[in-house]
mmCIF file of C-alpha atoms and ligand atoms in Angstrom:
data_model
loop_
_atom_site.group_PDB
_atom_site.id
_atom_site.type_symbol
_atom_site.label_atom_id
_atom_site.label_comp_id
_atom_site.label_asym_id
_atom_site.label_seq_id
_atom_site.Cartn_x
_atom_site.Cartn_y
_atom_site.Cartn_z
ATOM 1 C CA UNK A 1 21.053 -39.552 1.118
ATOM 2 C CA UNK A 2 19.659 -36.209 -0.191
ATOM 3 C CA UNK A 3 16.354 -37.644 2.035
ATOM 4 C CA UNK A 4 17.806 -37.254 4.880
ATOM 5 C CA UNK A 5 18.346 -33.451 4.224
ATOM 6 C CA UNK A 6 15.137 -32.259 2.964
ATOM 7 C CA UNK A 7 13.273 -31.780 6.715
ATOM 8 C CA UNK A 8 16.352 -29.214 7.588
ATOM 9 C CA UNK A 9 16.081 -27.120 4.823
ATOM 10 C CA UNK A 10 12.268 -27.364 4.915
ATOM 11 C CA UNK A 11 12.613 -25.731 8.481
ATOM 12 C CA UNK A 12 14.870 -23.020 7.260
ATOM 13 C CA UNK A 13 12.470 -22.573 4.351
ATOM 14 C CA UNK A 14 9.483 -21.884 6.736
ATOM 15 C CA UNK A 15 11.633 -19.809 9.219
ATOM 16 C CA UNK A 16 11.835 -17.336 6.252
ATOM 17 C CA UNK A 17 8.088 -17.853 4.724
ATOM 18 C CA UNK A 18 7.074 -16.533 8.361
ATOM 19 C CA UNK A 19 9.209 -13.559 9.063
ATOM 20 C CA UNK A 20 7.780 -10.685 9.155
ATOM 21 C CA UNK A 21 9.987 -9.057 6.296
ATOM 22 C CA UNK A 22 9.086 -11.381 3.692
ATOM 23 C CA UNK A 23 7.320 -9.857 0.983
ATOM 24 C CA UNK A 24 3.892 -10.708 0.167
ATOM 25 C CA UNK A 25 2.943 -13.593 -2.724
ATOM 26 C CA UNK A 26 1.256 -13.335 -5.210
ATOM 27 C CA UNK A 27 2.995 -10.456 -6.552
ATOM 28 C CA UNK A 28 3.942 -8.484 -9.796
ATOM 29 C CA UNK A 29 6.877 -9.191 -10.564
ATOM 30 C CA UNK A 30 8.342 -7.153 -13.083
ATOM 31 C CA UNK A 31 6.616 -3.956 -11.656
ATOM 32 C CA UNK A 32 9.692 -1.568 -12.349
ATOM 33 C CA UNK A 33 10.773 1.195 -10.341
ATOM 34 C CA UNK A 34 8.160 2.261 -7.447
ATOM 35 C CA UNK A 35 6.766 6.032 -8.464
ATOM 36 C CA UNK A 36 7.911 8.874 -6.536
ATOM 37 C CA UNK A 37 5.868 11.559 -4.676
ATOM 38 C CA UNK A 38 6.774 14.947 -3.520
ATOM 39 C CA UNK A 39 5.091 16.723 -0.398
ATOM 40 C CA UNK A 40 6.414 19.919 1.215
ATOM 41 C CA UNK A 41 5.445 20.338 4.938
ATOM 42 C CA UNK A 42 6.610 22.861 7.333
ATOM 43 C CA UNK A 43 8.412 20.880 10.013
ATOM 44 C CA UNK A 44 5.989 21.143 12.705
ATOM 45 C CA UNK A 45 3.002 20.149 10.359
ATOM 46 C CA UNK A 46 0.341 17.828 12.114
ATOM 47 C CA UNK A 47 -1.939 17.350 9.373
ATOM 48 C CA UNK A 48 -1.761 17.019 5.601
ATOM 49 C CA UNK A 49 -4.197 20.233 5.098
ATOM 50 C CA UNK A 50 -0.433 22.270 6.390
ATOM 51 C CA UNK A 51 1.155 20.293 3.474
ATOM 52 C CA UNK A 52 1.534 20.382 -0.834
ATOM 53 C CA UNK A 53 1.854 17.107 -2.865
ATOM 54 C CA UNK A 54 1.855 16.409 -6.590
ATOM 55 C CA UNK A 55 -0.734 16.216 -8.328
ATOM 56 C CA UNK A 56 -0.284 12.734 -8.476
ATOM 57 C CA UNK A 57 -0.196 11.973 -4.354
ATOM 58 C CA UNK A 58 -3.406 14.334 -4.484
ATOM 59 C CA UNK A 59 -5.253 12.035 -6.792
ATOM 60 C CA UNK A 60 -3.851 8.841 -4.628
ATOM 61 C CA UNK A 61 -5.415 10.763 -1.530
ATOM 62 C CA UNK A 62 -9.013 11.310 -3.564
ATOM 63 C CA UNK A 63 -9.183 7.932 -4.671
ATOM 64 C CA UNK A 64 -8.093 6.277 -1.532
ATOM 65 C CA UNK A 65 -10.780 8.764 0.383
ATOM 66 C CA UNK A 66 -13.419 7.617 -2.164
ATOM 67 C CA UNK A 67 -12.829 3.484 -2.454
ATOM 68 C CA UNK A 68 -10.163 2.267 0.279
ATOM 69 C CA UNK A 69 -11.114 4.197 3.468
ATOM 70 C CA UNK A 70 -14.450 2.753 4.341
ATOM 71 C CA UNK A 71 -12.428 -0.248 5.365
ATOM 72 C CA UNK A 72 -8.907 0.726 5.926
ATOM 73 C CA UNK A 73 -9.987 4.087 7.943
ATOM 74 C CA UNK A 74 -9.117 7.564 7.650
ATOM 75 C CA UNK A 75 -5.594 8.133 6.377
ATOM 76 C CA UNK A 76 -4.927 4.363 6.256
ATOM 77 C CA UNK A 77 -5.052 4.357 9.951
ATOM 78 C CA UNK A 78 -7.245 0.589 9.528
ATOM 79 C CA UNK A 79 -10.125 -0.208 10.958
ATOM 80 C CA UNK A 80 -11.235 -3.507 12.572
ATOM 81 C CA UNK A 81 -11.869 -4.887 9.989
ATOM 82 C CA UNK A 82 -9.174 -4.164 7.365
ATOM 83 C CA UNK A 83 -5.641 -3.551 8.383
ATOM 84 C CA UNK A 84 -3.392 0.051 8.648
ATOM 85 C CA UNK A 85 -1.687 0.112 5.624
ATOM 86 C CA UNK A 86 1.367 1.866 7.043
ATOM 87 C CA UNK A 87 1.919 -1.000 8.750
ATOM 88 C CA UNK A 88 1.368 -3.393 6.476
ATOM 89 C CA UNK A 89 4.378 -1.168 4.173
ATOM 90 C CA UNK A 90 6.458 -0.799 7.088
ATOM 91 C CA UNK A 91 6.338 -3.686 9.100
ATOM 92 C CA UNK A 92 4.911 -6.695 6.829
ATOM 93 C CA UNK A 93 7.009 -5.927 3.609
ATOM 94 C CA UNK A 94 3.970 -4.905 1.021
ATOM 95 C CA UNK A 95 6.040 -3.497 -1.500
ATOM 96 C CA UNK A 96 5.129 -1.925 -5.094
ATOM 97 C CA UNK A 97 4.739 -5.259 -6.772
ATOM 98 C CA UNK A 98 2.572 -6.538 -3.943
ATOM 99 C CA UNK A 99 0.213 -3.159 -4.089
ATOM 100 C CA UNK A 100 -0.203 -3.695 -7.592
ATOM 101 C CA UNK A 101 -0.947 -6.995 -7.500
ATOM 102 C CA UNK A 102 -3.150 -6.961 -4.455
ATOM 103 C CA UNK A 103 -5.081 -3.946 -5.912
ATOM 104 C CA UNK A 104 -6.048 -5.895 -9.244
ATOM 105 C CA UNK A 105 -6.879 -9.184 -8.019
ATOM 106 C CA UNK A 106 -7.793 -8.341 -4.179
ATOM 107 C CA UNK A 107 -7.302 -11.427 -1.897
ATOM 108 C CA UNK A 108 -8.822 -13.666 1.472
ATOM 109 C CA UNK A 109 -5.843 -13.263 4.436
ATOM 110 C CA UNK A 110 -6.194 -13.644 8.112
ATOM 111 C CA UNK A 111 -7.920 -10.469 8.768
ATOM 112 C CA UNK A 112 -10.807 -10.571 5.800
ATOM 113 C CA UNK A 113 -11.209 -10.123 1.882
ATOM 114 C CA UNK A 114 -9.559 -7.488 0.066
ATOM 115 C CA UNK A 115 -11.744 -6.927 -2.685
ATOM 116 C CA UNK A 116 -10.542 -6.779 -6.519
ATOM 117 C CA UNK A 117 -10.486 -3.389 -8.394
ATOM 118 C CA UNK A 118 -9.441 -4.837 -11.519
ATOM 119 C CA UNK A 119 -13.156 -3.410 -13.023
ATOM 120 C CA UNK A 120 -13.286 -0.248 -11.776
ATOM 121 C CA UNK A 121 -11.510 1.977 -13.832
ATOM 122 C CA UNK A 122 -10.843 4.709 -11.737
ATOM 123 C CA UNK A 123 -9.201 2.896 -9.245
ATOM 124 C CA UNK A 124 -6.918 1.199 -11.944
ATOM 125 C CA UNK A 125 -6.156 4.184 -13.437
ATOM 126 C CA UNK A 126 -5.281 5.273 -10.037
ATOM 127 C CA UNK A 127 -2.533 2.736 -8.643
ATOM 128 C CA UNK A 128 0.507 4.366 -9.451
ATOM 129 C CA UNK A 129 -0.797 7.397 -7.273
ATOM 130 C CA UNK A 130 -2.801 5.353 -4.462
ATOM 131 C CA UNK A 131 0.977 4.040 -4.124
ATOM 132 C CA UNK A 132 2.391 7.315 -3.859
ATOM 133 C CA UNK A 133 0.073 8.834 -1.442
ATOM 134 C CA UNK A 134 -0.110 5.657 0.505
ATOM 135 C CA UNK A 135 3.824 5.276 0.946
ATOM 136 C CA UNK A 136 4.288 9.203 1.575
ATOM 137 C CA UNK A 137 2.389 8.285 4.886
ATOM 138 C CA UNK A 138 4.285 5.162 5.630
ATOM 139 C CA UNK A 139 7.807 6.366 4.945
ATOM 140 C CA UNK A 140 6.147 9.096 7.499
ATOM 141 C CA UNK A 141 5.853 12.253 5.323
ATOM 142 C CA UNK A 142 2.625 12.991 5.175
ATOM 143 C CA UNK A 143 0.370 13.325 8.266
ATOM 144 C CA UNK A 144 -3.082 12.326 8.414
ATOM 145 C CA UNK A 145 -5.613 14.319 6.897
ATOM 146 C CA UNK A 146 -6.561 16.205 3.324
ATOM 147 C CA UNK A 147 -3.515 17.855 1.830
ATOM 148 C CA UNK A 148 -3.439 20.534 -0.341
ATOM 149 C CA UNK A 149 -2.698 20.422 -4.255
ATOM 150 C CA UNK A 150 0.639 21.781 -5.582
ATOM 151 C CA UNK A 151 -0.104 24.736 -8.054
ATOM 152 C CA UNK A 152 2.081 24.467 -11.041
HETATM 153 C C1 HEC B 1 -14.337 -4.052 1.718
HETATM 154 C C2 HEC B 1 -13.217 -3.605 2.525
HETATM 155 C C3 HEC B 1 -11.961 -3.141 1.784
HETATM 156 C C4 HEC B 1 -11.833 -2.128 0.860
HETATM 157 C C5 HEC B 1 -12.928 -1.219 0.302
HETATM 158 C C6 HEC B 1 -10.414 -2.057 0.534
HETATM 159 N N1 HEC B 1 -9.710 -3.003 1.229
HETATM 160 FE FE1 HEC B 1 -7.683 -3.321 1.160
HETATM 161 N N2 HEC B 1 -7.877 -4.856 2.444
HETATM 162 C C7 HEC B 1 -9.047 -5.239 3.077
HETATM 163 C C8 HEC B 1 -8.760 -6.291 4.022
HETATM 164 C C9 HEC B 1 -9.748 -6.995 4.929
HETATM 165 C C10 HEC B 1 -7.374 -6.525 3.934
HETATM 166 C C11 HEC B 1 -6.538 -7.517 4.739
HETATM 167 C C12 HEC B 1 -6.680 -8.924 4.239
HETATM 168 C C13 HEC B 1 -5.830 -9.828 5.114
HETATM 169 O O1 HEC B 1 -4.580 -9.720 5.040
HETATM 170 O O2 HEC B 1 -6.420 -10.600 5.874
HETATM 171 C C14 HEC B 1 -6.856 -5.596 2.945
HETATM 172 C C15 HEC B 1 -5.516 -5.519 2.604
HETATM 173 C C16 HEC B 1 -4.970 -4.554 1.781
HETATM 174 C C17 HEC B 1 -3.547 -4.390 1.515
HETATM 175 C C18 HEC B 1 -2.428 -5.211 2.128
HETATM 176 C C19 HEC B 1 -1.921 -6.304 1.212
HETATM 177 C C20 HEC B 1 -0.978 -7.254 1.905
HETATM 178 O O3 HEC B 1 -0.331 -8.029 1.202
HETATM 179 O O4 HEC B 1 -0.877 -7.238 3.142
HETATM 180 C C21 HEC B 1 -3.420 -3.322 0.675
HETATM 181 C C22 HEC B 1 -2.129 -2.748 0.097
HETATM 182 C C23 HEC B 1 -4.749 -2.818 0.409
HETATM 183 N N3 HEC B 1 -5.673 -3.603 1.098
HETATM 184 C C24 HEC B 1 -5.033 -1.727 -0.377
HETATM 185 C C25 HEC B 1 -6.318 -1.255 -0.620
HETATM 186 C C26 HEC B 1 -6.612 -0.139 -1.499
HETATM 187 C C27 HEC B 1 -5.574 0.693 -2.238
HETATM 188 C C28 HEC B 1 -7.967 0.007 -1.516
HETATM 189 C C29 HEC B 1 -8.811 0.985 -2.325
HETATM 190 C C30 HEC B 1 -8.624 0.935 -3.766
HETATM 191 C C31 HEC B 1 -8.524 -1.002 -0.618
HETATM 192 N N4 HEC B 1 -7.492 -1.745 -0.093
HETATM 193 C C32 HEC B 1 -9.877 -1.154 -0.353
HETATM 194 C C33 HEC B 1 -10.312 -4.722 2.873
HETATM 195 C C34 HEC B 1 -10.615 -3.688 2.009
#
């Protein structure tokens, strides 16, 4: 009897595992809340060099300059060979506990390897604010480019 049932809720099961929402595996789990980032544009700002972030979206912006843009392009724009990451946050459901995960253990998908940071220590250090300055330009506040440092 319960044989019968299992190819249905198989299908189900892989109708979710492929939409495009579903968040990325492996993942950490118990990552608590995402950190927060503050940038002040003017309204009509078309680059980040018109804008002020934390200190800590400025450090995400270094490090990502320094160790993630030689393959995922200026501003996280992608290249072709490593995907836009505003996309991947926007459209493919990378969330915090994915970043984290993905950024410490790296990973082979469709497109290539993401390599693993997990011994560089300035890039660990860094995760909390690659996150920040990374999902300031998904959620669209940030525009491409070097922004300028808060001054306290
Ligand atoms: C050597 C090239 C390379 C470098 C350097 C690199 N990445 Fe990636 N990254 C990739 C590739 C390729 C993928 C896509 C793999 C796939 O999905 O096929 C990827 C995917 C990702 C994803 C998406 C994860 C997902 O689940 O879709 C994130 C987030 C990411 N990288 C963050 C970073 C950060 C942050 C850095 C810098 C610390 C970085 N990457 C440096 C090549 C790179």
């Amino acid at each position: 009897m319960m044989r019968k049932k299992i190819p249905c809720i198989s299908a189900v099961l892989l109708i979710i595992a492929s939409s495009a929402q579903a968040a990325h595996e492996p993942r950490v789990d118990d990552a608590g809340d995402p950190p927060e980032y503050t940038v002040n544009c003017p309204e009509e700002a078309t680059n980040a060099s018109q804008c002020e972030v934390d200190k800590g979206t400025y450090v995400g912006w270094r490090t990502f300059a320094t160790n993630c843009q030689v393959c995922h392009g200026g501003s996280a724009l992608g290249s072709t060979f490593a995907p836009n990451l505003l996309e991947r946050f926007n459209k493919e459901g990378v969330d915090y506990g994915r970043f984290l995960y993905v950024v410490e253990h790296g990973y082979h998908g469709k497109m290539g390897a993401m390599p693993a940071w997990e011994k560089n220590v300035a890039v660990m250090k860094a995760r909390d604010d690659l996150y920040r300055y990374l999902k300031a330009r998904a959620d669209g506040k940030l525009p491409q480019g070097r922004p300028k440092r808060m001054k306290k």
